[in-house]
Coordinates of C-alpha atoms in Angstrom, one line a residue:
X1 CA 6.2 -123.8 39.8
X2 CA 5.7 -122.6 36.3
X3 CA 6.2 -118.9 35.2
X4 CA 4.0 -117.2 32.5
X5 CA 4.4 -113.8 30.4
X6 CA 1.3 -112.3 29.2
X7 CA 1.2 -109.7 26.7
X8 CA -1.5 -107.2 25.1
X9 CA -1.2 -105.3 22.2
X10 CA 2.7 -104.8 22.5
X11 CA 4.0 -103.8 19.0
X12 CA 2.6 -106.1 16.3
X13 CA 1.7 -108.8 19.2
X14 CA -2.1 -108.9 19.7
X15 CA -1.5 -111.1 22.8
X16 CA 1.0 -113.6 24.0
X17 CA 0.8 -116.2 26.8
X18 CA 4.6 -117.7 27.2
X19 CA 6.3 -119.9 29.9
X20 CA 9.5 -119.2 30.6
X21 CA 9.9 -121.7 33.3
X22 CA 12.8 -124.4 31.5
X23 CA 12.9 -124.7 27.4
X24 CA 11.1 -121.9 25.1
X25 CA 11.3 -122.1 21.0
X26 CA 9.8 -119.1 19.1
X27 CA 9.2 -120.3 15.6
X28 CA 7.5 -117.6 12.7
X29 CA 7.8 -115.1 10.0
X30 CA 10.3 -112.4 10.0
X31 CA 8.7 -109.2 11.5
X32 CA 6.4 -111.5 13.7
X33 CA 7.5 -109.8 16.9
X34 CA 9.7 -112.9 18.1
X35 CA 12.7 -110.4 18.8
X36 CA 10.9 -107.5 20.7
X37 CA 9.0 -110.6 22.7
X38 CA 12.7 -111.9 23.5
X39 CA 13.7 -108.5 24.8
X40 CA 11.2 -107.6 26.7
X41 CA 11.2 -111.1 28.7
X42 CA 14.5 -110.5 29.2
X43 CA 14.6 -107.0 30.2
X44 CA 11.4 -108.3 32.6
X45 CA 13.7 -111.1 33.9
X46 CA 16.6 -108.3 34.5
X47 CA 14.8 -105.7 35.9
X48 CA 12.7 -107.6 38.8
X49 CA 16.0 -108.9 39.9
X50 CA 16.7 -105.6 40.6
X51 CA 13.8 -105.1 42.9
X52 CA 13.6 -105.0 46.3
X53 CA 9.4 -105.7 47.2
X54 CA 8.4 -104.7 50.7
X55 CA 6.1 -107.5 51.7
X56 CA 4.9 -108.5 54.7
X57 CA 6.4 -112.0 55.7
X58 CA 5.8 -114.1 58.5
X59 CA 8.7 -115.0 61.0
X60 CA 10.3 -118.0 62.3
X61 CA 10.2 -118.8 65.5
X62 CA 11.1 -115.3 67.1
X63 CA 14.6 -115.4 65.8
X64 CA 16.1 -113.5 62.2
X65 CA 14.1 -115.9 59.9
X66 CA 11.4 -115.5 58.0
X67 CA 9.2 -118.0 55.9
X68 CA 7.4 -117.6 52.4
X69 CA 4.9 -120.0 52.1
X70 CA 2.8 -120.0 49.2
X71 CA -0.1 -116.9 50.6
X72 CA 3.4 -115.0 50.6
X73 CA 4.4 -116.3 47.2
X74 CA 0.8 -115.2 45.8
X75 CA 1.7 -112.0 47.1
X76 CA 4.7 -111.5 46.1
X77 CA 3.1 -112.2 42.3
X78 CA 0.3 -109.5 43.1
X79 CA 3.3 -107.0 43.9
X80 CA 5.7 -107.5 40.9
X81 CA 2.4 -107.4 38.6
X82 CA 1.3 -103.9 40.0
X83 CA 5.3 -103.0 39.9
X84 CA 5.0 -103.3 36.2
X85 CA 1.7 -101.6 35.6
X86 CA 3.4 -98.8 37.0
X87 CA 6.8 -99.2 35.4
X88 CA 6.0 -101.1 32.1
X89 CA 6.2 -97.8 29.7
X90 CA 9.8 -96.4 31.4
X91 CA 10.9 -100.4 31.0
X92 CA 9.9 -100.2 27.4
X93 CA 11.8 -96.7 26.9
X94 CA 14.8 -97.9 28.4
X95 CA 15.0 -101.4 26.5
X96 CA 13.9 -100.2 23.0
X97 CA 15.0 -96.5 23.3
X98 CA 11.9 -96.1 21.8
X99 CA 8.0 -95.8 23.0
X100 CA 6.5 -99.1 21.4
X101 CA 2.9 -99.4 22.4
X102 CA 1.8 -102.0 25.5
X103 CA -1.7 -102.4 26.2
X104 CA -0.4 -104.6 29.6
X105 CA 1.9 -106.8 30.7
X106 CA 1.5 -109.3 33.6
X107 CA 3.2 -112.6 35.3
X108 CA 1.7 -115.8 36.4
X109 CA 3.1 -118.0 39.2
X110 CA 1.3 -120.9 38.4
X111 CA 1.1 -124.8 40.2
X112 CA 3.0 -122.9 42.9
X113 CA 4.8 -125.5 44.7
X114 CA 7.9 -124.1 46.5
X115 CA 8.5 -122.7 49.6
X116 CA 11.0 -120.2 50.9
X117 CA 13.2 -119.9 54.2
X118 CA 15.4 -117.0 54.8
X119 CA 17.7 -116.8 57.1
X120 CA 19.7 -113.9 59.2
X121 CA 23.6 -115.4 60.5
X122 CA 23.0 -113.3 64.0
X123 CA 23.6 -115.1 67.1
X124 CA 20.1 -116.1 68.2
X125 CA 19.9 -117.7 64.8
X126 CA 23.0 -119.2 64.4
X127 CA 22.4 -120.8 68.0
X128 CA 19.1 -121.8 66.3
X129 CA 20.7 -123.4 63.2
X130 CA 23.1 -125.3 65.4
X131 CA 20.6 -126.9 67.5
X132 CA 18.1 -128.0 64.3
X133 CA 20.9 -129.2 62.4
X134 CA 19.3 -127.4 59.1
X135 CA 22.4 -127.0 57.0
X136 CA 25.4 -128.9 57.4
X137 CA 28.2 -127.8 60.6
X138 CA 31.0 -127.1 57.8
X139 CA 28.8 -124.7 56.1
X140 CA 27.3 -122.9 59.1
X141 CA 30.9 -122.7 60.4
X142 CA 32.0 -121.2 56.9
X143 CA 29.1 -118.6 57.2
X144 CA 30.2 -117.5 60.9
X145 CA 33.6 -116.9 60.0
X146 CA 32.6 -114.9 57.1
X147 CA 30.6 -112.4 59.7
X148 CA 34.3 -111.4 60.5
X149 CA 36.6 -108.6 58.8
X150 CA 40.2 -109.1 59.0
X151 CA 40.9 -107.7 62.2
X152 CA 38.4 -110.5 63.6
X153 CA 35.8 -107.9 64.7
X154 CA 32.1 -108.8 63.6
X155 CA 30.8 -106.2 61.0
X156 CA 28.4 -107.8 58.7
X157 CA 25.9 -110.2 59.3
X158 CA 25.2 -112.9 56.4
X159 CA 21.8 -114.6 54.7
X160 CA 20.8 -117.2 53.1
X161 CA 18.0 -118.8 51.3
X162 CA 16.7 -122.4 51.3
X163 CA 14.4 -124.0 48.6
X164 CA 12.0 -126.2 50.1
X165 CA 10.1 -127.8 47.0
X166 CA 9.4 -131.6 46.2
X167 CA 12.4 -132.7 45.3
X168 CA 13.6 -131.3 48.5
X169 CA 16.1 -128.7 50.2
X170 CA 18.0 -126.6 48.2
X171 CA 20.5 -123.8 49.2
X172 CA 20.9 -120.6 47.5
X173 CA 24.7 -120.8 45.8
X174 CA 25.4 -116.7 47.1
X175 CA 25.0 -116.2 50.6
X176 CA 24.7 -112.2 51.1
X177 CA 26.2 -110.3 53.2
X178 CA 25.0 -107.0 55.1
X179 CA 26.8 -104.5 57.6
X180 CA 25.6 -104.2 60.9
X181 CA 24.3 -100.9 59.9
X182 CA 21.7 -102.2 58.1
X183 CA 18.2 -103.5 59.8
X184 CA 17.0 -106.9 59.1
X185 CA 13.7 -105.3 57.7
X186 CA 15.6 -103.5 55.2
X187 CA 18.4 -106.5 54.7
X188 CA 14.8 -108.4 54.6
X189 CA 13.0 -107.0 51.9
X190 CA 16.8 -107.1 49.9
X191 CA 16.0 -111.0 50.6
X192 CA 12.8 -110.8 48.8
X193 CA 14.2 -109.9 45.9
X194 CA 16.9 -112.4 45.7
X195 CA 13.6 -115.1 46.0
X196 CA 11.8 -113.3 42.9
X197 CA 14.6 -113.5 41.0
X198 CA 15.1 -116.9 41.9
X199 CA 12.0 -117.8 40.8
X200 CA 11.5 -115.6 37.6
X201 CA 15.3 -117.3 36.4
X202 CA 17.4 -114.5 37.5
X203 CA 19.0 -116.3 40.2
X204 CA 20.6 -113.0 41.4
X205 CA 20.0 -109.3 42.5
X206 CA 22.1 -108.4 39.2
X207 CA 21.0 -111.6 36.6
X208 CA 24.2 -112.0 35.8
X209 CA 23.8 -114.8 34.8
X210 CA 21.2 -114.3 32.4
X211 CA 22.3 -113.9 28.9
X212 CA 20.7 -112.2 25.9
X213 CA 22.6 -113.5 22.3
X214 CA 21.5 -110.8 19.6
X215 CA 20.8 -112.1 16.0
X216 CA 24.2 -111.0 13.9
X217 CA 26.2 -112.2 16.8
X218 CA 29.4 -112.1 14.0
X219 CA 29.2 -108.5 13.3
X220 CA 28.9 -107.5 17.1
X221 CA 31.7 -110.3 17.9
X222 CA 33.9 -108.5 15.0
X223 CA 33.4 -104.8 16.3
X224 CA 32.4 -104.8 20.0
X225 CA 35.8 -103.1 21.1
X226 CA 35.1 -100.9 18.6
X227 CA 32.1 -99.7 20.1
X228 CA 33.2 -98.8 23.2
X229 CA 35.7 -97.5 22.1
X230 CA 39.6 -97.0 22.8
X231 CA 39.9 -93.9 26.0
X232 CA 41.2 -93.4 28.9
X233 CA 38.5 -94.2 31.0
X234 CA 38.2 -97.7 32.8
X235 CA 35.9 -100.5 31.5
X236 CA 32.9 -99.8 34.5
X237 CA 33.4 -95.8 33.3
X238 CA 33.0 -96.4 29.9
X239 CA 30.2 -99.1 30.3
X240 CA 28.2 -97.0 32.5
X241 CA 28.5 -94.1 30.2
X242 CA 27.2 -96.0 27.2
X243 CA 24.5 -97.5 29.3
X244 CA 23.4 -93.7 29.9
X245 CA 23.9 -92.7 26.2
X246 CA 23.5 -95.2 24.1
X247 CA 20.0 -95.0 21.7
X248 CA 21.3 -96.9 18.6
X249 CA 20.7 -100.1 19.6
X250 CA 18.5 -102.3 22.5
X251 CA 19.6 -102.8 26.0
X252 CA 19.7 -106.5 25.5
X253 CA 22.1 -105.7 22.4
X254 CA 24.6 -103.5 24.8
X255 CA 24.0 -106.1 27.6
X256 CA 25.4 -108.8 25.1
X257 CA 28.6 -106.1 24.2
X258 CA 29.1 -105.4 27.5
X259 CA 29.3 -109.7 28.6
X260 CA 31.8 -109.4 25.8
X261 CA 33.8 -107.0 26.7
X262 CA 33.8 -107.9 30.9
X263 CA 34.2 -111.9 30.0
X264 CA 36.4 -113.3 32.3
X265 CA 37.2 -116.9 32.1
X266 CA 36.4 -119.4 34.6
X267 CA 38.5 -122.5 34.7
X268 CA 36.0 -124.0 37.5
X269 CA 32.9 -123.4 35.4
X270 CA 35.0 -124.5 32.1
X271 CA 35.6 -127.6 33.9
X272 CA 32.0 -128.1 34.5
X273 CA 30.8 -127.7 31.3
X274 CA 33.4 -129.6 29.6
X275 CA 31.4 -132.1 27.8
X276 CA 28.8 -129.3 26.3
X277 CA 32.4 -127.4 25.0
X278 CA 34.0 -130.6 23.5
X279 CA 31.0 -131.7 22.0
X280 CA 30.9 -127.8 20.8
X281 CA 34.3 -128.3 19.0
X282 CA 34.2 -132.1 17.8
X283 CA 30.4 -131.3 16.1
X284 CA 29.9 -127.9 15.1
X285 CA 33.0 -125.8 14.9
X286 CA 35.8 -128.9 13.8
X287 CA 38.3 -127.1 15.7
X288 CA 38.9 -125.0 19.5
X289 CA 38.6 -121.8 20.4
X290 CA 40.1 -120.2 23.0
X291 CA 41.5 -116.7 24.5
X292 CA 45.5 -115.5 23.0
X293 CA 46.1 -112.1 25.1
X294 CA 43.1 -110.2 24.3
X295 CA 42.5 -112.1 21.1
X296 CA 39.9 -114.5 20.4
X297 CA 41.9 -117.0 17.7
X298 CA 40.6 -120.8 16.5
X299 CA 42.3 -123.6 15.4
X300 CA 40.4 -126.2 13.2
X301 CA 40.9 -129.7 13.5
X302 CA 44.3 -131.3 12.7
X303 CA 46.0 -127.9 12.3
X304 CA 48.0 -126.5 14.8
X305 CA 48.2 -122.7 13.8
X306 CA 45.5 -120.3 15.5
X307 CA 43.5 -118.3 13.3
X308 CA 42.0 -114.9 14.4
X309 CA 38.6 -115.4 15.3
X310 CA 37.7 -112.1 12.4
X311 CA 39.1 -114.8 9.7
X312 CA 37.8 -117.5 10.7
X313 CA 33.7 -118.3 8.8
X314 CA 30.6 -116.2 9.7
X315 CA 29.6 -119.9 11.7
X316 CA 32.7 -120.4 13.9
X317 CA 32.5 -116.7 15.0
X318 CA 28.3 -117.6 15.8
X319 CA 29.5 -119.6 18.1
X320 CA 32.3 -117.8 20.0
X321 CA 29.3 -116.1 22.6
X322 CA 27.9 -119.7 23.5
X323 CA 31.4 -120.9 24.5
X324 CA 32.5 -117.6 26.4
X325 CA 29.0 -118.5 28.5
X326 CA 30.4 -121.6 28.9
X327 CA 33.4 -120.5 30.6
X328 CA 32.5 -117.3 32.2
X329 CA 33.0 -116.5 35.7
X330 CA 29.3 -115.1 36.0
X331 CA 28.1 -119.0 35.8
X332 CA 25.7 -118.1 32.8
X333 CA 22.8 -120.6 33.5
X334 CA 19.5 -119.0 31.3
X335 CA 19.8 -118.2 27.7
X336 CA 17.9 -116.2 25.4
X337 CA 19.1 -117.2 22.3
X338 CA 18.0 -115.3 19.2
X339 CA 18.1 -116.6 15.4
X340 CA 19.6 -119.7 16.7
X341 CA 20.5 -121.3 13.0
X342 CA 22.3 -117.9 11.8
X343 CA 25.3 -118.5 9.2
X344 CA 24.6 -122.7 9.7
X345 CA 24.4 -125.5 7.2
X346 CA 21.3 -127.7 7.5
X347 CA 23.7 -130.3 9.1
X348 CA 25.4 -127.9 11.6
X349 CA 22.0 -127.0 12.3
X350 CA 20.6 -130.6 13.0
X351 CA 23.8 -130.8 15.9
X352 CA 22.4 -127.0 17.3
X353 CA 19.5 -128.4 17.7
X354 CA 21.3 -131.6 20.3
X355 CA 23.4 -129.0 21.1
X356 CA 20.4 -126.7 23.3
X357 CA 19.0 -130.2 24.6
X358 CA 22.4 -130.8 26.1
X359 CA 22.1 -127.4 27.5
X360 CA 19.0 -127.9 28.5
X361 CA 19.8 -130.9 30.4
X362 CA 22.6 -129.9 31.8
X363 CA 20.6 -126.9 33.7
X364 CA 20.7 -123.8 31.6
X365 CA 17.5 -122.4 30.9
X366 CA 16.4 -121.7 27.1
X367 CA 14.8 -119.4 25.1
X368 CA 15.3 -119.4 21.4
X369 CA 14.0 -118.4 18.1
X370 CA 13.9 -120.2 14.4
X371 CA 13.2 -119.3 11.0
X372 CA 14.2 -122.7 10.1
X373 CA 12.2 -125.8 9.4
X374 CA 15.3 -127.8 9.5
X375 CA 16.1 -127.4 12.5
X376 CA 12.1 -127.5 13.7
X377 CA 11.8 -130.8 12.2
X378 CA 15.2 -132.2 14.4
X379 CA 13.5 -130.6 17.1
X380 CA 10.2 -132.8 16.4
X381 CA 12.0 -135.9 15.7
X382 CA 14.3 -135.8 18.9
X383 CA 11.5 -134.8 21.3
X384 CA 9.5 -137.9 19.5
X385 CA 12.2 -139.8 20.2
X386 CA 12.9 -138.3 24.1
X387 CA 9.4 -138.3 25.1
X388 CA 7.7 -140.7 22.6
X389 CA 7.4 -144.6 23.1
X390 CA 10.2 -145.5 20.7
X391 CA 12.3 -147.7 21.7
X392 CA 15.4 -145.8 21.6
X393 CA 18.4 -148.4 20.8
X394 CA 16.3 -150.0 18.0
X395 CA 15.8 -146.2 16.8
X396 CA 19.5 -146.0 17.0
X397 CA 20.5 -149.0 15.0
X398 CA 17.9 -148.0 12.6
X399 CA 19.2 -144.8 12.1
X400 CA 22.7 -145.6 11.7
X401 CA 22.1 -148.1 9.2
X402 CA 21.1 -144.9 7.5
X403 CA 24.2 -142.8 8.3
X404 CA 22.5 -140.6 10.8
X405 CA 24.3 -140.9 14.4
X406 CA 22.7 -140.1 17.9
X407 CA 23.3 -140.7 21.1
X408 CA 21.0 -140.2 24.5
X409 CA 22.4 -137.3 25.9
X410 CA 21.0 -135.3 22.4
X411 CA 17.8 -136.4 23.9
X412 CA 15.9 -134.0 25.7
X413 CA 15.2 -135.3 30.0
X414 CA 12.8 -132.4 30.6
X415 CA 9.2 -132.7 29.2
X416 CA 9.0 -128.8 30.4
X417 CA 9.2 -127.6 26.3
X418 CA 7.0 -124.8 25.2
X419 CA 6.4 -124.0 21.7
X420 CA 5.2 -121.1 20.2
X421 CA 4.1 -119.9 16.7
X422 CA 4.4 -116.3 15.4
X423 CA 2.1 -115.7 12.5
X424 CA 1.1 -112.7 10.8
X425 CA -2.5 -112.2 10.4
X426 CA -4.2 -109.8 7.5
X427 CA -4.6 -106.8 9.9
X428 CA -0.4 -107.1 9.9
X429 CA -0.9 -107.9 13.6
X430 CA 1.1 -111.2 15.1
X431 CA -0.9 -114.3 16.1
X432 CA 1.2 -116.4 19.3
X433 CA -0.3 -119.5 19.3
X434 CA 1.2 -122.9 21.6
X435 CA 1.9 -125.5 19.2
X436 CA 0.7 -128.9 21.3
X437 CA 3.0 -131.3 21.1
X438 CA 0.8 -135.2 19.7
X439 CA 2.2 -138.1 20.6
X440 CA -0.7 -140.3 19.1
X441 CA -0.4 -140.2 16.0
X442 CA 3.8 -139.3 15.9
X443 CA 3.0 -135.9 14.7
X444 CA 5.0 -134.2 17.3
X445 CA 4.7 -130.2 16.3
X446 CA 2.5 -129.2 13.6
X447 CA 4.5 -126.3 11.8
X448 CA 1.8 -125.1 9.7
X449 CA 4.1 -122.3 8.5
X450 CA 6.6 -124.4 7.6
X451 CA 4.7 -127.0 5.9
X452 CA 3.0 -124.3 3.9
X453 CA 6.4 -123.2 2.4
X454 CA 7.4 -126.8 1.7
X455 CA 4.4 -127.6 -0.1
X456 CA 4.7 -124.8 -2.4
X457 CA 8.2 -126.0 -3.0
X458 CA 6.9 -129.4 -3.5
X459 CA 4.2 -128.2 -5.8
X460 CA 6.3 -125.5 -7.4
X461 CA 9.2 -128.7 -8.4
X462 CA 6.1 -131.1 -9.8
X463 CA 5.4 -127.8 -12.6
X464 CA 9.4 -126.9 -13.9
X465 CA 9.6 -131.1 -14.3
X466 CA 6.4 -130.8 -16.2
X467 CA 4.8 -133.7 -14.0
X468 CA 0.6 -133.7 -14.3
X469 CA -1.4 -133.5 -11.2
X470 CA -3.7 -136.2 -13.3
X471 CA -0.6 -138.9 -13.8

């Protein structure tokens, strides 16, 4: 299934058509609008995970099941898209603190290919389970004993959600759990929103683990604590009371300083990600990073004392956010990732850019903006190369003959890449164009705005060295 944002008339943005189903680059001008789209998807994302739609959906065979099939999926689209005509102007108040004009603002399921089952752990279901042999005895025994509180007396009733798509089954990775007290039409339509957020990328009723990374990541890394501030109130007091307060900067922006300031690290999902984080240190940061107390501190390659992480460069402390998502406990799997080059060399930006396809490929979802045609062009020649008819070990020796090393996990597997243009048009308004991505002729991209800037380099060079158009 493939999931589309359209916008009207929202700030400078004349209109805007964007998947955010997998991999997303935002390329353009400053002032194009790139951030405020970011936001908004993201606050979209957020918000609809909060939801809880009351649809009707058909049951399973008379027990605490229920099936959404794709008339219920279709539905469930019509719902969220009348949900934000009627909440899109409070949504844009309470991301931008600010009343930014919206013409409308609407979501596509598109090529809709996934079904939904959700299920209800009471007995006639459980005895149902048993007998179909739908999940696997462990987990079904797992789920039963989990109906019990500690005094062995059952209290809650859990739930769960299976994928059924082409590639098969796949189980939800929380199973919810509801008191007794609570009806199965209301524990239901709960349900319903744990499936939208599946499909919209939250994955959960609190998206937690979606992750917004602000441009100037360094300044907010430097003076987060400062921000909230040093009082005698807990962390969830003094959170909450920002949330309700603050109108200095975006919700995104305090959702990033509060991920900051709640991180907690995850030795299972460290583990997991442990290639991505050594690649992290051996390629772009020469050095480690890790947690001393309540200090962030880094140690760079073949030194073995710590540095605090407010010493260390502007780059190293860029990429402190990307490794704390890497190990937190909320399992951060869909990035919005703004400004993606900030504070890099060209080089350091050339191993970003395998960086996000090693993301990408290892599940995390992307969204990310440029300014720079460095890192566009690496992005060109590796998708060339990933998706292309190269062969890709006679690319390789060719390229190292040359000094330039790559290996095939910097390739991109997923051909699910959308790329979008920002440019500013004489009225000041923003033009979002998809760039189309030509593999005949090896074009790849065509950056128009870059290759305007490097042809007025290019020309600009030919004049000061007094070389003659005519020669």
């Amino acid at each position: 299934m493939e999931i589309y944002v359209n916008v009207k008339n929202f700030g400078k943005i004349k209109e805007a058509r964007v998947n955010i189903s997998n991999f997303t680059i935002f390329v353009g001008n400053n002032n194009s609008g790139k951030t405020q789209l970011m936001e908004l998807i993201y606050t979209i994302i957020t918000q609809l995970s909060k939801t809880n739609p009351n649809l009707y959906i058909p049951q399973i065979d008379n027990i605490d099941a229920y099936r959404m099939d794709k008339e219920e999926i279709i539905n469930l689209n019509k719902w969220v898209n009348q949900y934000l005509k009627d909440n899109i102007h409070g949504i844009i108040d309470d991301t931008f603190n600010a009343s930014i004009p919206i013409e409308e603002v609407t979501i596509e399921f598109e090529d809709i290919d996934n079904g939904y089952e959700i299920f209800f752990l009471t007995d006639r279901t459980i005895d149902y389970l048993f007998k179909k042999e739908l999940i696997p005895s462990e987990d079904l025994k797992n789920m039963i004993l989990d109906r019990k509180n500690i005094y062995g007396e059952i209290k809650f009733y859990g739930a769960f959600v299976i994928k059924n798509s082409v590639e098969g089954k796949e189980q939800n990775e929380i199973n919810m759990r509801f008191s007794e007290s609570i009806p199965i039409d209301v524990a239901l339509s709960m349900e319903v929103g744990y499936v939208l957020a599946w499909i919209i990328g939250g994955k959960s009723p609190v998206s937690s683990n979606v992750l917004f990374l602000p441009a100037s990541r360094m300044g907010l890394m430097l003076l987060y604590k400062h921000y909230f501030g040093n009082t005698s109130q807990n962390k969830d007091e003094v959170i909450r009371d920002k949330n309700q307060n603050s109108k200095g900067i975006t919700k995104p922006v305090l959702d990033f300083l509060t991920f900051l300031l709640n991180h907690s690290y995850s030795e299972r999902v460290a583990k997991q990600n442990d290639k991505i984080i050594s690649f992290i240190y051996e390629n772009l940061i020469d050095g480690t990073i890790s947690e001393n107390g309540d200090a962030t501190v880094y140690t760079p390659k073949d030194y073995d004392k710590e540095i605090p992480i407010f010493v260390a460069s502007s780059m190293v402390n860029e990429i402190v956010p990307v490794v704390r998502a890497l190990t937190s406990s909320d399992n951060v799997d869909y990035l919005f990732y703004d400004e993606v080059e900030t504070s890099m060399h060209p080089l350091k930006q050339i191993e970003m850019v395998k960086l996000l396809n090693r993301l990408n490929n290892q599940g995390i979802k992307l969204l990310v903006s440029t300014h720079s045609d460095t890192m566009a062009t690496k992005i060109n020649n590796l998708l060339l190369l990933s998706q292309g008819d190269l062969d890709f070990e006679a690319a390789k020796t060719a390229l190292e003959k040359n000094g330039i090393a790559i290996k095939k996990e910097d390739l991109l597997v997923s051909k699910n890449i959308h790329v979008y243009q920002f440019i500013n048009d004489q009225q000041d308004k923003s033009i979002v164009q998809e760039l189309e991505f030509q593999k005949v002729p090896s074009t790849g991209y065509n950056f128009n705005l870059f290759n305007d800037s490097t042809m007025n380099l290019f020309e600009e060079a030919k004049v000061v060295m007094g070389i003659d158009n005519e020669n």
